[in-house]
Amino acid sequence: MRFRWPAAALALLLAAPAPAHEVLHEVQRGRAVAVRAYESDGEALAGAAYRVFSPADPGVPFLEGRTDRSGWLAFVPDAPGPWRVQVVGADGHGLDLVVDGTAPAATGTADSGPSGAAFVLRPLAGLLAVGAVFGALFAYHRRKGGAA
Amino acid sequence: MHVPDGFLSPPITLPAYAVAAPLWAWAARRHFGRSAAESLPVVGSLTALAFVVQTIMIPVPGGTSTHLVGVVLLALLHGPLAAFAAESLVLLVQALFYGAGGVTVLGVNALAMGLAGPVVGWLAWKALRPLSARGAAFAAGWASMQAATLLVFGALALQHRLDPSYFPLPPAVTFTAMMVPSLAVTGVVEGLYTAVVLSLVRRAGFRGVEA
């Protein structure tokens, strides 16, 4: 009975390496760069393969994975400069863009997609561009007397 | 269906440009030149219509979406080169102003969606027209979609073989993801679109269009 407490202390000491296997964590908000991939109609590229390349080693992916069901991916830049993000849909759709990782704490957003009225105006602008090309051609040929 | 910038490397994009460039010159001279002035309003309208239908996404089971191409009509009315010129213009506008597709891959996309598809559709239409005009138009639309999709798939599969860092997905995955919707959904809708719009254009009796 005299040795019970020393034995218990010894057992605790022997168990001391256990915390070395513990995975710790750290939560920081505002450090990650989040990218959302979506089709022109707003449909998310969900579950699409993506790769992120660091400017420090552009030949080897810094991160690989699949977008979440909303089309998002996120990474935490550990080097300043242009980070390449490639999202590859199995159907050949996808994107290949460069994201500035210089100021990861910045909370600014960059959106290549339309929003609000622009969603309707973009196709109209494209129509105008196509119409302008053919209108100019037609007018040119009329002036030259090629059309009746 | 557009291949975006960054998915294909120069060993594919440059030869595609080399093939497409003389065809662009030929098509522009033949279909945008003075001798084709009479048909320009119809060609322009159908090009604009193709631009619009390519912005309309069709949901496909599995959580993705696809879209029509819509230029095989021009191949049936004015020949495949007209479709090639029109689709190339649409792709250029999309690449420059909307970030769809891209300038580096313009040659590949134009050859697939603007040439291979319309040529195959036009051949199907020529072969089947004696049997049924509407059926032939439907078949033209359906076949053109399969040909364009196959060519895009071929370019991506070749890229995976040459250098997977540009396109990492294996061909088996890409083939299934591209061809199943194309065969079952997009091709059918493209066929219906082609048959209906061709019938409407013919009935309207526009100048430069055979009744």
XYZ file of C-alpha atoms in Angstrom:
359
model
C 0.000 0.000 0.000
C 2.909 2.333 0.627
C 3.854 2.212 -3.044
C 0.406 3.021 -4.482
C 0.890 6.793 -4.975
C 4.415 6.569 -6.412
C 3.176 3.874 -8.798
C 0.322 6.112 -9.937
C 2.746 9.003 -10.489
C 4.988 6.732 -12.523
C 2.041 5.644 -14.665
C 1.182 9.291 -15.387
C 4.767 10.020 -16.370
C 4.812 7.080 -18.717
C 1.639 8.397 -20.326
C 3.237 11.791 -20.886
C 4.191 11.152 -24.558
C 0.487 10.818 -25.390
C -0.054 14.579 -25.948
C 2.598 14.424 -28.703
C 0.021 12.629 -30.878
C -2.593 15.281 -30.354
C -3.474 17.397 -33.379
C -3.864 20.963 -32.336
C -5.672 23.608 -34.280
C -5.752 27.290 -34.833
C -8.635 29.331 -36.160
C -7.922 32.542 -38.020
C -10.521 34.467 -39.894
C -9.771 36.563 -42.953
C -6.549 34.817 -43.983
C -7.844 32.412 -46.617
C -8.553 33.174 -50.228
C -11.885 31.701 -51.253
C -12.825 31.168 -54.878
C -16.250 30.178 -56.138
C -16.634 28.579 -59.569
C -19.999 28.747 -61.260
C -21.573 28.644 -64.709
C -22.917 31.745 -66.402
C -26.433 30.847 -65.234
C -25.284 30.755 -61.609
C -25.066 26.946 -61.399
C -22.189 26.038 -59.066
C -19.343 23.850 -60.295
C -19.918 21.479 -57.400
C -17.492 18.626 -56.798
C -15.143 19.809 -59.558
C -11.455 18.968 -59.253
C -9.263 21.950 -58.450
C -5.572 22.653 -58.089
C -3.835 25.638 -56.579
C -0.280 26.526 -57.566
C 1.946 28.714 -55.403
C 4.113 31.369 -57.067
C 6.987 29.901 -55.063
C 6.689 26.543 -56.879
C 4.398 26.826 -59.905
C 5.205 23.318 -61.131
C 3.765 21.384 -58.201
C 0.238 21.828 -56.880
C 0.187 23.551 -53.495
C -3.284 22.172 -52.902
C -5.632 19.787 -54.698
C -9.191 18.823 -54.002
C -12.767 19.180 -55.064
C -15.027 22.178 -54.787
C -17.791 21.971 -52.229
C -21.441 21.687 -53.195
C -21.662 25.451 -53.618
C -18.645 25.552 -55.905
C -16.260 27.023 -53.319
C -12.608 26.246 -52.698
C -10.262 27.978 -50.258
C -6.576 28.149 -49.553
C -4.220 30.122 -47.334
C -1.381 31.731 -49.306
C 2.002 31.401 -47.651
C 3.859 33.437 -50.230
C 3.131 36.733 -51.945
C 2.503 36.940 -55.663
C 0.218 35.450 -58.276
C -1.427 32.175 -57.263
C -2.836 30.067 -60.089
C -6.187 28.409 -59.431
C -7.437 25.786 -61.862
C -10.933 24.303 -61.572
C -11.570 21.434 -63.971
C -15.065 20.162 -64.594
C -15.205 16.652 -66.026
C -17.259 17.974 -68.939
C -14.440 20.273 -70.022
C -15.903 23.363 -68.412
C -13.812 25.097 -65.826
C -11.552 28.017 -65.199
C -7.905 28.853 -64.934
C -7.287 32.108 -63.135
C -4.643 33.985 -61.227
C -5.371 35.261 -57.734
C -3.180 37.805 -55.996
C -1.883 36.283 -52.782
C 0.084 39.368 -51.777
C -2.458 40.642 -49.300
C -4.290 37.620 -47.979
C -5.797 39.569 -45.125
C -7.565 41.880 -47.502
C -11.282 41.364 -47.515
C -11.904 42.597 -51.019
C -13.723 40.501 -53.597
C -13.273 40.094 -57.310
C -16.128 38.698 -59.334
C -15.862 37.843 -63.009
C -19.539 37.076 -63.162
C -22.526 39.301 -63.692
C -24.899 40.381 -60.998
C -28.322 41.951 -61.051
C -29.112 43.838 -64.228
C -25.721 42.928 -65.690
C -26.901 39.332 -65.910
C -29.434 40.434 -68.519
C -27.359 43.206 -70.054
C -24.363 40.994 -70.846
C -26.151 38.864 -73.466
C -27.655 42.043 -74.884
C -24.202 43.574 -75.156
C -23.005 40.464 -76.961
C -25.952 40.657 -79.308
C -25.123 44.272 -80.011
C -21.513 43.325 -80.760
C -22.571 40.611 -83.223
C -25.196 42.916 -84.738
C -22.673 45.729 -85.063
C -20.285 43.496 -87.046
C -22.960 42.381 -89.495
C -24.532 45.821 -89.665
C -21.193 47.363 -90.532
C -20.547 44.692 -93.173
C -23.974 45.174 -94.709
C -23.647 48.955 -94.748
C -20.176 48.696 -96.286
C -21.366 46.426 -99.078
C -24.413 48.601 -99.771
C -22.226 51.637 -100.043
C -19.954 49.801 -102.448
C -22.998 48.774 -104.450
C -22.719 45.082 -103.739
C -26.269 44.759 -102.404
C -29.399 45.384 -104.381
C -18.622 22.752 -74.172
C -16.081 25.522 -74.615
C -12.577 24.594 -73.584
C -11.349 27.426 -71.364
C -7.972 29.096 -71.509
C -5.293 27.169 -69.661
C -6.648 23.666 -70.316
C -4.755 23.124 -73.578
C -1.062 23.646 -74.214
C 0.585 25.294 -77.242
C 1.324 21.936 -78.976
C -2.444 21.688 -79.457
C -3.572 25.304 -79.653
C -0.976 26.437 -82.192
C -1.679 23.734 -84.805
C -5.379 24.436 -84.331
C -4.748 28.102 -85.123
C -2.661 27.073 -88.136
C -5.578 25.013 -89.480
C -8.251 27.549 -88.588
C -6.544 30.695 -89.917
C -6.771 29.931 -93.659
C -10.301 28.658 -93.162
C -11.240 31.918 -91.453
C -9.862 33.865 -94.389
C -11.723 31.664 -96.878
C -14.969 31.773 -94.898
C -14.843 35.537 -94.407
C -14.213 36.129 -98.097
C -16.985 33.785 -99.140
C -19.678 34.614 -96.578
C -18.882 38.119 -95.366
C -17.698 39.465 -98.709
C -19.520 41.523 -101.330
C -20.845 38.490 -103.181
C -22.651 37.393 -100.005
C -24.092 40.795 -99.151
C -27.653 39.678 -99.828
C -27.506 36.888 -97.282
C -25.799 38.959 -94.568
C -29.018 39.931 -92.710
C -30.055 36.279 -92.366
C -26.536 35.105 -91.525
C -26.194 37.936 -89.000
C -29.566 37.195 -87.396
C -28.827 33.490 -87.072
C -25.376 34.269 -85.682
C -26.971 36.517 -83.075
C -29.503 33.780 -82.319
C -26.650 31.280 -81.891
C -24.998 33.686 -79.473
C -28.202 33.829 -77.432
C -28.831 30.066 -77.326
C -25.252 29.516 -76.202
C -25.913 31.669 -73.147
C -28.909 29.563 -72.119
C -27.746 26.744 -69.870
C -29.631 23.453 -69.966
C -29.594 21.588 -66.647
C -28.310 18.037 -66.922
C -28.952 15.323 -64.317
C -25.884 15.072 -62.111
C -25.708 18.715 -61.139
C -24.068 20.212 -64.188
C -25.433 22.059 -67.188
C -24.777 22.338 -70.892
C -25.828 24.524 -73.799
C -26.720 24.417 -77.468
C -24.423 25.590 -80.255
C -27.038 26.572 -82.801
C -24.910 27.199 -85.881
C -25.602 24.012 -87.845
C -28.606 25.918 -89.205
C -26.224 28.144 -91.084
C -24.487 25.098 -92.513
C -27.817 23.808 -93.835
C -28.745 27.180 -95.318
C -25.413 28.495 -96.583
C -22.849 25.711 -96.186
C -20.490 24.652 -93.370
C -18.077 27.534 -93.947
C -20.830 30.029 -93.085
C -21.372 28.190 -89.819
C -17.617 28.238 -89.184
C -17.397 31.984 -89.713
C -20.453 32.663 -87.572
C -19.390 30.427 -84.689
C -15.884 31.852 -84.750
C -17.330 35.341 -84.355
C -19.559 34.177 -81.497
C -16.597 32.509 -79.771
C -14.456 35.619 -80.226
C -17.117 37.835 -78.622
C -17.528 35.348 -75.788
C -13.777 35.126 -75.221
C -13.128 38.863 -75.346
C -16.113 40.140 -73.395
C -17.341 37.276 -71.246
C -14.359 35.111 -70.376
C -16.084 32.047 -71.854
C -13.686 29.870 -73.780
C -10.627 31.980 -74.442
C -8.343 33.465 -77.026
C -5.611 30.808 -76.813
C -8.156 28.019 -77.357
C -10.184 29.901 -79.968
C -8.838 27.774 -82.813
C -9.717 24.505 -81.099
C -13.190 25.657 -80.078
C -13.893 27.081 -83.531
C -12.771 23.917 -85.309
C -14.861 21.726 -82.997
C -18.056 23.736 -82.604
C -17.890 25.772 -85.796
C -16.508 23.324 -88.322
C -16.561 19.645 -87.279
C -20.088 19.851 -85.882
C -21.633 21.735 -88.811
C -19.811 19.581 -91.424
C -21.098 16.364 -89.852
C -24.560 17.867 -89.432
C -24.577 19.077 -93.019
C -23.537 15.610 -94.277
C -26.274 13.944 -92.194
C -28.797 16.419 -93.565
C -27.685 15.772 -97.162
C -27.952 12.026 -96.649
C -31.334 12.000 -94.909
C -33.146 14.860 -96.644
C -34.623 12.622 -99.374
C -36.302 10.566 -96.653
C -37.648 13.330 -94.429
C -36.828 17.036 -94.412
C -37.681 17.544 -90.740
C -36.056 14.302 -89.692
C -32.931 15.270 -91.585
C -32.815 18.666 -89.871
C -33.220 17.005 -86.469
C -30.496 14.474 -87.308
C -28.234 17.307 -88.461
C -28.572 19.074 -85.134
C -28.088 15.896 -83.112
C -25.109 14.685 -85.165
C -23.426 18.093 -85.146
C -23.538 18.148 -81.358
C -21.964 14.691 -81.104
C -19.191 15.578 -83.547
C -18.363 18.838 -81.766
C -18.386 17.157 -78.359
C -16.205 14.311 -79.616
C -13.638 16.719 -81.002
C -13.516 18.737 -77.786
C -13.154 15.484 -75.860
C -10.373 14.388 -78.230
C -8.470 17.623 -77.636
C -8.777 17.262 -73.848
C -7.811 13.582 -73.949
C -4.799 14.364 -76.130
C -3.807 17.115 -73.723
C -4.047 14.711 -70.790
C -1.749 12.338 -72.652
C 0.736 15.053 -73.646
C 0.845 16.873 -70.325
C -1.677 16.178 -67.556
C -0.663 19.341 -65.722
C -2.865 21.239 -68.185
C -5.832 18.871 -67.978
C -5.576 16.392 -65.102
C -8.759 14.366 -65.565
C -8.376 10.974 -67.270
C -10.129 10.478 -70.621
C -12.546 7.859 -69.250
C -13.987 10.383 -66.791
C -14.135 13.165 -69.356
C -15.695 10.956 -72.019
C -18.561 9.891 -69.776
C -19.151 13.387 -68.427
C -19.216 14.895 -71.910
C -20.823 12.271 -74.127
C -23.706 11.081 -71.946
C -25.358 14.535 -71.699
C -24.524 15.198 -75.332
C -26.108 11.990 -76.599
C -29.138 12.051 -74.322
C -29.971 15.723 -73.755
C -28.057 18.378 -75.664
C -28.082 16.564 -78.990
C -31.830 16.028 -78.805
C -32.509 19.678 -77.939
C -30.107 20.852 -80.651
C -31.915 18.623 -83.131
C -35.322 20.021 -82.171
C -34.004 23.578 -82.271
C -32.495 23.029 -85.713
C -35.652 21.473 -87.156
C -37.983 24.144 -85.774
C -35.897 27.208 -86.611
C -35.017 25.893 -90.069
C -38.704 25.423 -90.792
C -39.504 28.952 -89.557
C -36.709 30.538 -91.573
C -37.778 28.711 -94.722
C -41.418 29.713 -94.246
C -40.478 33.337 -93.674
C -38.997 33.458 -97.170
C -36.052 35.694 -96.344
C -33.878 36.897 -99.180
C -30.972 34.603 -99.812
C -32.741 31.593 -98.281
C -34.129 28.779 -100.390
C -37.810 28.135 -99.675
